[in-house]
XYZ file of C-alpha atoms in Angstrom:
433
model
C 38.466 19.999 -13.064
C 37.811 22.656 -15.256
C 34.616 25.122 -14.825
C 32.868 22.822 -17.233
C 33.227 19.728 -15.732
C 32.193 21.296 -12.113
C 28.833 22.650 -13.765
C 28.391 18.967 -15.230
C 29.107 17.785 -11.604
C 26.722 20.317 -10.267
C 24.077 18.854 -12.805
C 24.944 15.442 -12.452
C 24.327 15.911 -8.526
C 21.054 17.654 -9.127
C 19.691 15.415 -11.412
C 20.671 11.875 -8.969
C 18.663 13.465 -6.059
C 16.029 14.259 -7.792
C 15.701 10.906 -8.741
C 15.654 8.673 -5.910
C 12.804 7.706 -4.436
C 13.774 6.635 -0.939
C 15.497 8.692 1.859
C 18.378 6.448 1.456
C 18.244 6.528 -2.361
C 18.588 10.312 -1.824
C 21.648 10.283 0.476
C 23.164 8.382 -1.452
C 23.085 10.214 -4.965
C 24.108 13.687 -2.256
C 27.115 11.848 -1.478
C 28.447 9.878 -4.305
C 27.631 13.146 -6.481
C 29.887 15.636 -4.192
C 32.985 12.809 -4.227
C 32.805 12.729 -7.718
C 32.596 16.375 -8.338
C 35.664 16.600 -6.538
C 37.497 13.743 -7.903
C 37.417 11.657 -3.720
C 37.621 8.441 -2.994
C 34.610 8.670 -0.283
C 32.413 10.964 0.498
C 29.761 10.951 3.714
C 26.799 12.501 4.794
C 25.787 13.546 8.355
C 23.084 15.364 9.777
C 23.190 16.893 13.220
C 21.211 15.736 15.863
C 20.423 18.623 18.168
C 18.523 16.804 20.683
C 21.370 14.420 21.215
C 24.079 16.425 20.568
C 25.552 14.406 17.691
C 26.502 14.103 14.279
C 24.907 10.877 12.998
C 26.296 9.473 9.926
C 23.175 8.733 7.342
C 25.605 7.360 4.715
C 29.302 6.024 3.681
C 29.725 6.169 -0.098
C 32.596 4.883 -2.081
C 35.710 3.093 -0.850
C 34.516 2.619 2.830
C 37.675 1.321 4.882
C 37.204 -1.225 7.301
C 34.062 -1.635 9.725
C 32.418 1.607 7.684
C 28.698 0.402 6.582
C 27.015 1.923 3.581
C 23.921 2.608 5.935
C 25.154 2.529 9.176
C 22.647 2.205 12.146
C 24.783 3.733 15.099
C 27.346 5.648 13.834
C 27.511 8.775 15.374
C 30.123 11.139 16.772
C 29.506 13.517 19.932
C 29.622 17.168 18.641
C 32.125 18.403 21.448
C 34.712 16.576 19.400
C 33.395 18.421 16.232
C 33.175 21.926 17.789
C 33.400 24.296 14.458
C 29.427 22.549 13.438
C 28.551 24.510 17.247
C 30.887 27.414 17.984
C 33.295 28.204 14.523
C 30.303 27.909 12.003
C 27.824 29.808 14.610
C 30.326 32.644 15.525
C 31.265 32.859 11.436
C 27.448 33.329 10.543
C 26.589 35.784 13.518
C 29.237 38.167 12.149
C 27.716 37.968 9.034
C 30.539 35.503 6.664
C 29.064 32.759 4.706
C 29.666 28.698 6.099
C 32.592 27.658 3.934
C 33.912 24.614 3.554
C 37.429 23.837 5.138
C 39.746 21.278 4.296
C 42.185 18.942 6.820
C 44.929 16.980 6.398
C 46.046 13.340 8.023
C 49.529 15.557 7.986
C 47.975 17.860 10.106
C 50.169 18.709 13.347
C 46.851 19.314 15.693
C 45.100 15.954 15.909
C 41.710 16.759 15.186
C 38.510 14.781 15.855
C 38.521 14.618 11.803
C 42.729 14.091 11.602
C 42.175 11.205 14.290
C 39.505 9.683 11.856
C 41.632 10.015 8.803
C 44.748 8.606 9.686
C 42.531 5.786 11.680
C 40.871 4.812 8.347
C 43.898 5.320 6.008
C 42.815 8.556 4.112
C 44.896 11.095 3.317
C 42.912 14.187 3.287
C 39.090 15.402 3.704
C 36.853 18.936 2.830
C 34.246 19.467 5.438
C 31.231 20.974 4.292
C 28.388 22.309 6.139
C 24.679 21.821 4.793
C 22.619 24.979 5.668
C 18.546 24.805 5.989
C 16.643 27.242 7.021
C 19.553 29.034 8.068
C 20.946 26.744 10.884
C 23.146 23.794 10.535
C 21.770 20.962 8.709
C 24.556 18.545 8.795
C 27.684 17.841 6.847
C 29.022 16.743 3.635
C 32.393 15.328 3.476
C 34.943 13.786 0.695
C 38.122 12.116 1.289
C 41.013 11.303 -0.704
C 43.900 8.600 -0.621
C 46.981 9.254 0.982
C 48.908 9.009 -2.658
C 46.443 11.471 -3.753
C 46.811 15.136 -4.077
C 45.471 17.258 -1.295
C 42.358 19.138 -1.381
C 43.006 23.015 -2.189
C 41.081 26.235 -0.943
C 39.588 25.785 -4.656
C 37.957 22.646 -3.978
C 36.955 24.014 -0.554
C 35.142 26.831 -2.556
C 33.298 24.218 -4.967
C 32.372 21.814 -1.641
C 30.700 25.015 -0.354
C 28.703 24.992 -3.850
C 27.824 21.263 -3.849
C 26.701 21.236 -0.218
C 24.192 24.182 -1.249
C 23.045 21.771 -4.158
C 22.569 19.088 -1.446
C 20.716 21.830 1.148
C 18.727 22.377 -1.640
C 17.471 18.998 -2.934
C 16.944 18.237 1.337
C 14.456 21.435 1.215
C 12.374 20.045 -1.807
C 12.430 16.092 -0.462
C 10.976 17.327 3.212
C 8.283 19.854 1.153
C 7.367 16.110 -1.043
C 7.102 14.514 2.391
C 5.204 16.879 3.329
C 2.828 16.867 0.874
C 2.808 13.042 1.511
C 1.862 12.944 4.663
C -1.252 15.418 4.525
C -2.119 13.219 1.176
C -2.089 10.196 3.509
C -2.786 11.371 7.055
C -6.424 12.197 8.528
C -5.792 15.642 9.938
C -7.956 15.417 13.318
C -6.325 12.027 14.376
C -2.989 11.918 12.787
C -3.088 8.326 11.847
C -3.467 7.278 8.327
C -6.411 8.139 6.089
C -8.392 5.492 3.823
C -6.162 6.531 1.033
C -3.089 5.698 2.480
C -4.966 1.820 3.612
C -6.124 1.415 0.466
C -2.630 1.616 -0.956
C -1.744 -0.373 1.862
C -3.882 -3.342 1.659
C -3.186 -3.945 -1.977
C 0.290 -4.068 -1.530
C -0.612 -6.453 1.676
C -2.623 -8.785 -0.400
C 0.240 -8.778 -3.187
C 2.540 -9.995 -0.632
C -0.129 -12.898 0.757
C -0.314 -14.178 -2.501
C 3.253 -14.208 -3.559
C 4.617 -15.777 0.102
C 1.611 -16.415 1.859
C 2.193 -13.780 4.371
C -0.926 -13.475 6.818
C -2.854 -10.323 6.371
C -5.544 -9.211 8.533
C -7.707 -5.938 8.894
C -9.440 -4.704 12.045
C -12.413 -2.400 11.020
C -13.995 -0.950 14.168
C -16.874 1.791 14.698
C -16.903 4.324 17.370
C -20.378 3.921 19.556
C -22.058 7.231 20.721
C -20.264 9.621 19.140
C -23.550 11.513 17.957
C -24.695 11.850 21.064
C -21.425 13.067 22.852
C -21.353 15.854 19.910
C -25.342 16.421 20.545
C -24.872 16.417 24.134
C -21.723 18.014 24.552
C -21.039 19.879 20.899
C -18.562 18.812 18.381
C -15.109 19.952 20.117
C -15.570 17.310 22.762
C -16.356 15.020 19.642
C -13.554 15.631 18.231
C -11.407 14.680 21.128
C -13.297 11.668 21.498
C -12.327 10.912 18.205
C -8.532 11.813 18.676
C -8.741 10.168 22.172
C -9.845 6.858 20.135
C -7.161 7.676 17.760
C -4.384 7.486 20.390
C -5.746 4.248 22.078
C -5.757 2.716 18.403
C -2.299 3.447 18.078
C -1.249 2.270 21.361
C -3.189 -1.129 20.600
C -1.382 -1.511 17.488
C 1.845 -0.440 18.632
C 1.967 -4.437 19.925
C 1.820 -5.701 16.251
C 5.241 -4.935 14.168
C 4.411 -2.561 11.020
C 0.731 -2.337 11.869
C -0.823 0.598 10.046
C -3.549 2.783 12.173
C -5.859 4.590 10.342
C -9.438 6.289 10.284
C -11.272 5.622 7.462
C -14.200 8.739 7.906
C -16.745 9.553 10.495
C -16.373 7.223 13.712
C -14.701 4.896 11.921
C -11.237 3.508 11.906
C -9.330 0.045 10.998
C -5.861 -1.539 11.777
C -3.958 -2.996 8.932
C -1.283 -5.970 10.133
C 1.206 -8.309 7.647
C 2.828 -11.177 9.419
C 1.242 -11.481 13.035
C -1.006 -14.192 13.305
C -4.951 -14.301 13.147
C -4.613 -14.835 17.064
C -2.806 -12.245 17.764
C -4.270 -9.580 15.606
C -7.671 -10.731 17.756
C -5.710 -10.357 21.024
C -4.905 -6.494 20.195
C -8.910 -5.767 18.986
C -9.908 -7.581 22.469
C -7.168 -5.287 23.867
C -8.875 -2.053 21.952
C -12.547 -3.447 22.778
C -11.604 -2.968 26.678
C -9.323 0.041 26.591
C -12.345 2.468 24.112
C -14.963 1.016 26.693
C -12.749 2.549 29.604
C -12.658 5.732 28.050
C -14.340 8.502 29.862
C -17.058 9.376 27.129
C -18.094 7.541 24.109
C -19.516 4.001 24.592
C -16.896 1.688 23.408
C -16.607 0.408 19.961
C -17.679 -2.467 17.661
C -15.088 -4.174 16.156
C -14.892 -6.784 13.352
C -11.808 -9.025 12.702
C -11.052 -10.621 8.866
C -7.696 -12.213 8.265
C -5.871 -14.528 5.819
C -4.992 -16.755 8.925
C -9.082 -17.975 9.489
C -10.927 -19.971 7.050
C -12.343 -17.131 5.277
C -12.328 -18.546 2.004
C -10.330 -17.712 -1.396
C -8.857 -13.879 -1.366
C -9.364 -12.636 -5.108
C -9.046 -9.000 -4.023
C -8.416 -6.753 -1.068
C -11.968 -5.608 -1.436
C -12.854 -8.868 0.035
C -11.256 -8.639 2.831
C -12.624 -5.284 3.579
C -15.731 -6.611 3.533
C -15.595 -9.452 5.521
C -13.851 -7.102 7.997
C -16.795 -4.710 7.579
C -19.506 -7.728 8.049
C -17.621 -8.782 11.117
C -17.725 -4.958 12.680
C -21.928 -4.681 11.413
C -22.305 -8.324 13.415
C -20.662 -6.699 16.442
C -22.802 -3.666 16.652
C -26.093 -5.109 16.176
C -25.136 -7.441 18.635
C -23.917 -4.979 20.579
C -21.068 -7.342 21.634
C -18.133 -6.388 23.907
C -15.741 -8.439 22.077
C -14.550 -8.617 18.583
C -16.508 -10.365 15.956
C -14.008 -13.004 14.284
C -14.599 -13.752 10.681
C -14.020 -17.146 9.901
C -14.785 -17.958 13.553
C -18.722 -16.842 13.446
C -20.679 -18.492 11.725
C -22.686 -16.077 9.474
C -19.977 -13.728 8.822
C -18.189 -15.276 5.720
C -21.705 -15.542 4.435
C -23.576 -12.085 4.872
C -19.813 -10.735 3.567
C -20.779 -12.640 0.275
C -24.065 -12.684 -0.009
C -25.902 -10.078 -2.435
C -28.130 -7.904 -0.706
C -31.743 -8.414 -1.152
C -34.370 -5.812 -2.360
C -35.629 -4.879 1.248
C -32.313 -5.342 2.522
C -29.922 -1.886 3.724
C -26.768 -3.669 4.067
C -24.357 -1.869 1.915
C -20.915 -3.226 2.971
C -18.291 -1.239 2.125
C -16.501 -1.709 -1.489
C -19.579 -4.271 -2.481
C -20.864 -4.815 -5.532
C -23.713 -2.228 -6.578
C -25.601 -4.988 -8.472
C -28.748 -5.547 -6.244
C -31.005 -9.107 -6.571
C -34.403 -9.086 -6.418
C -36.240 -10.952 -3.731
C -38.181 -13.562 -4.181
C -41.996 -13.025 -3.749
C -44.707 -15.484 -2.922
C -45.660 -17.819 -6.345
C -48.957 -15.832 -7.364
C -47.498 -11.730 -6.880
C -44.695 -9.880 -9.267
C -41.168 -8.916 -7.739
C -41.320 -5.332 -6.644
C -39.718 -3.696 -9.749
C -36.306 -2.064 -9.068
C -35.884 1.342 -11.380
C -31.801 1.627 -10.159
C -29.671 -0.354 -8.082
C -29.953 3.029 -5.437
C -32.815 2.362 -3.284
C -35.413 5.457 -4.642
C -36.813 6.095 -1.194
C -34.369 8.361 0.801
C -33.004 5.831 3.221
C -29.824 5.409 4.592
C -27.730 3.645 1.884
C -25.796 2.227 4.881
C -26.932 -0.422 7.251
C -28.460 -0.246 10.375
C -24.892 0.774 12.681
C -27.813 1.570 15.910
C -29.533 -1.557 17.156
C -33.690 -1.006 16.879
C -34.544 1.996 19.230
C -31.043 3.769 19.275
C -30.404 6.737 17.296
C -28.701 6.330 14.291
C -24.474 7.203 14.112
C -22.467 9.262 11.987
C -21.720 6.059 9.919
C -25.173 5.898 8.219
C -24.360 7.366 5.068
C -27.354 10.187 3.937
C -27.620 10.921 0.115
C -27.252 14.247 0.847
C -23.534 14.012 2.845
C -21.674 11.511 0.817
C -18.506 10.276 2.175
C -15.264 9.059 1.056
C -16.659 5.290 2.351
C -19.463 5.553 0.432
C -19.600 3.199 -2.927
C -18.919 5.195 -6.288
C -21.046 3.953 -8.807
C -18.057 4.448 -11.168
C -16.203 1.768 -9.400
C -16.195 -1.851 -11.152
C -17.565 -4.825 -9.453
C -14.599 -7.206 -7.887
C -13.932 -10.267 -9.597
C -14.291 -12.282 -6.679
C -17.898 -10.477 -5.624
């Protein structure tokens, strides 16, 4: 291959990594990029696993021989058996020389860990490359050729070095996206997920319940006392109230497969399930119910239950089920119950959820319509006139989260601190309303 055709492989390589949109989508464009810019048959890519002191295989691309997987789960080789990724590569970059690539032979008289494999799998000849980040040892590329095929030279060793750079490089930008990613869609105190990331979520959720029926089912819980451990105590200890919570909300939903653990603002947070059943979502928020009341500060949590799998009624939208969820959590603190409110299972859930709010009334569920009804007066006086659907007095555009005589939380939303919870007036009605 000329020096043309390398600097078309070197593009070609750039431009399939930068592509994909999956970690796997990504290892494979690495490795079916460096065996075709140097003309293999089958090309791998490993990444060293310091803590276990192995090379684990992340991908086998081209003609894989037998019992090779594209993706393989468990295929990994000890590093002892590998020794130039520990002790040749280290000892060649402490005295200052650059981590070339090497090339081996199945004709090679000292059987190798990497001869072994090649005459195992019917290969004639391989180029090892190391990937470099952050100056330590990444992993490895490697590309293998037929037996009939002509070996690999020191050239192609030189242009392996080259295309494993490429690789180290497009590894460096993926983990700075993922990065950025995860502080897009991760609360920073907590570490769980943030309400963008169960917003995206849930839509995708509902997607799937109306395309296979799959049972969705949200968990929307409220932190009790918080304001007065950060009154009483200051806001550190608040905080670790809050990532104390946090943990015991992951631990809770560590029991349902895929369930997503977030806190949506403030003292609240939700749990986000596809596929377990209405029962045994309500099984893990009686589990969370007992194990936040244990907790050494705080004073437990109010929890509200919606899901697909109770007689909720029609989902239009994944607003709806946030705010049946919502009504079911409001329910459970003003009844100060020690248990999960169920909607579906109580019976005035389903119907404050969908009822407009009245003139007089505070409720302000979350992702509700803004279109507020009058009440009704008595026959002989005039409804009390309504200049905006904002109430114009200055109360809380939240609903009572404090029974009668407690303070209120951090949840009660004040015009002057809006949150990310609170409704944006910009925001359309849902169809189902």
């Amino acid at each position: 291959m000329g020096e043309d055709g390398r600097l078309r492989a070197v593009v070609a390589l750039a431009q399939g990594m930068a592509a994909a949109h999956t970690p796997r989508e990504f290892w494979r464009a690495a490795a079916l990029g460096a065996r075709d810019g140097l003309d293999g048959s089958f090309a791998a890519l490993s990444v060293w696993e310091r803590d276990h002191g192995r090379l684990k295989v992340l991908v086998n691309a081209g003609e894989r021989a037998v019992g090779e997987e594209e993706f393989p789960d468990a295929e990994t080789y000890p590093v002892h058996q590998f020794p130039e990724i520990t002790e040749f590569l280290h000892e060649r970059w402490a005295g200052g020389g650059e981590p070339d690539a090497w090339v081996e032979t199945a004709a090679d008289p000292v059987p190798t860990g990497r001869v072994t494999g090649l005459r195992r799998r019917g290969r004639g000849c391989c180029v090892v490359a190391p990937i470099v980040l952050h100056g330590r040892a990444w992993g490895e590329l490697y590309v293998a050729r037929p037996p009939e095929a002509k070996p690999f030279t020191s050239a192609d060793a030189g242009f392996a070095t080259v295309l494993a750079a490429v690789v180290a490089a497009g590894i460096a930008q993926a983990e700075r996206l993922e990065e950025v990613r995860k502080l897009a869609f991760t609360d920073p105190l907590t570490g769980l997920a943030n309400r963008r990331a169960v917003d995206t979520r849930l839509d995708e959720a509902v997607e799937r319940y109306r395309t296979d029926g799959s049972v969705v089912s949200l968990v929307v819980c409220d932190l009790n006392g918080l304001k007065r451990v950060n009154d009483t105590h200051g806001h550190a200890v608040g905080d670790r109230l809050l990532e104390r919570f946090g943990s015991v909300l992951s631990r809770c939903g560590a029991r349902l497969p895929g369930a997503l653990s977030a806190r949506l603002g403030g003292d609240e947070f939700c749990l986000l399930t596809v596929g377990p059943t209405a029962d045994e979502v309500v099984a893990v928020a009686e589990e969370l119910c007992v194990r936040a009341a244990e907790l050494e500060l705080g004073e437990g949590v109010a929890c509200g239950v919606a899901s697909t799998g109770d007689p909720i009624g029609p989902l239009k939208s994944a607003r709806r089920l946030f705010r049946l969820a919502d009504a079911a959590q409001y329910q459970a603190k003003a009844g100060r119950s020690a248990k999960p409110v169920v909607a579906g299972r109580d019976g005035t859930v389903v119907r404050l959820a969908d009822a407009p709010p009245g003139a007089r009334d505070r409720r302000r569920f979350r992702d509700a319509p803004t279109v507020e009804l009058p009440e009704p007066g008595p026959p002989d006086l005039e409804p009390e006139p309504r200049a905006a659907p904002v109430p114009a007095d200055p109360a809380p555009l939240a609903w009572p989260v404090e029974p009668p005589g407690e303070e209120p939380t951090e949840t009660a939303l004040r015009p002057e601190e809006p949150t990310e919870t609170a409704l944006r007036p910009e925001e359309p009605p849902s169809a189902d309303g």
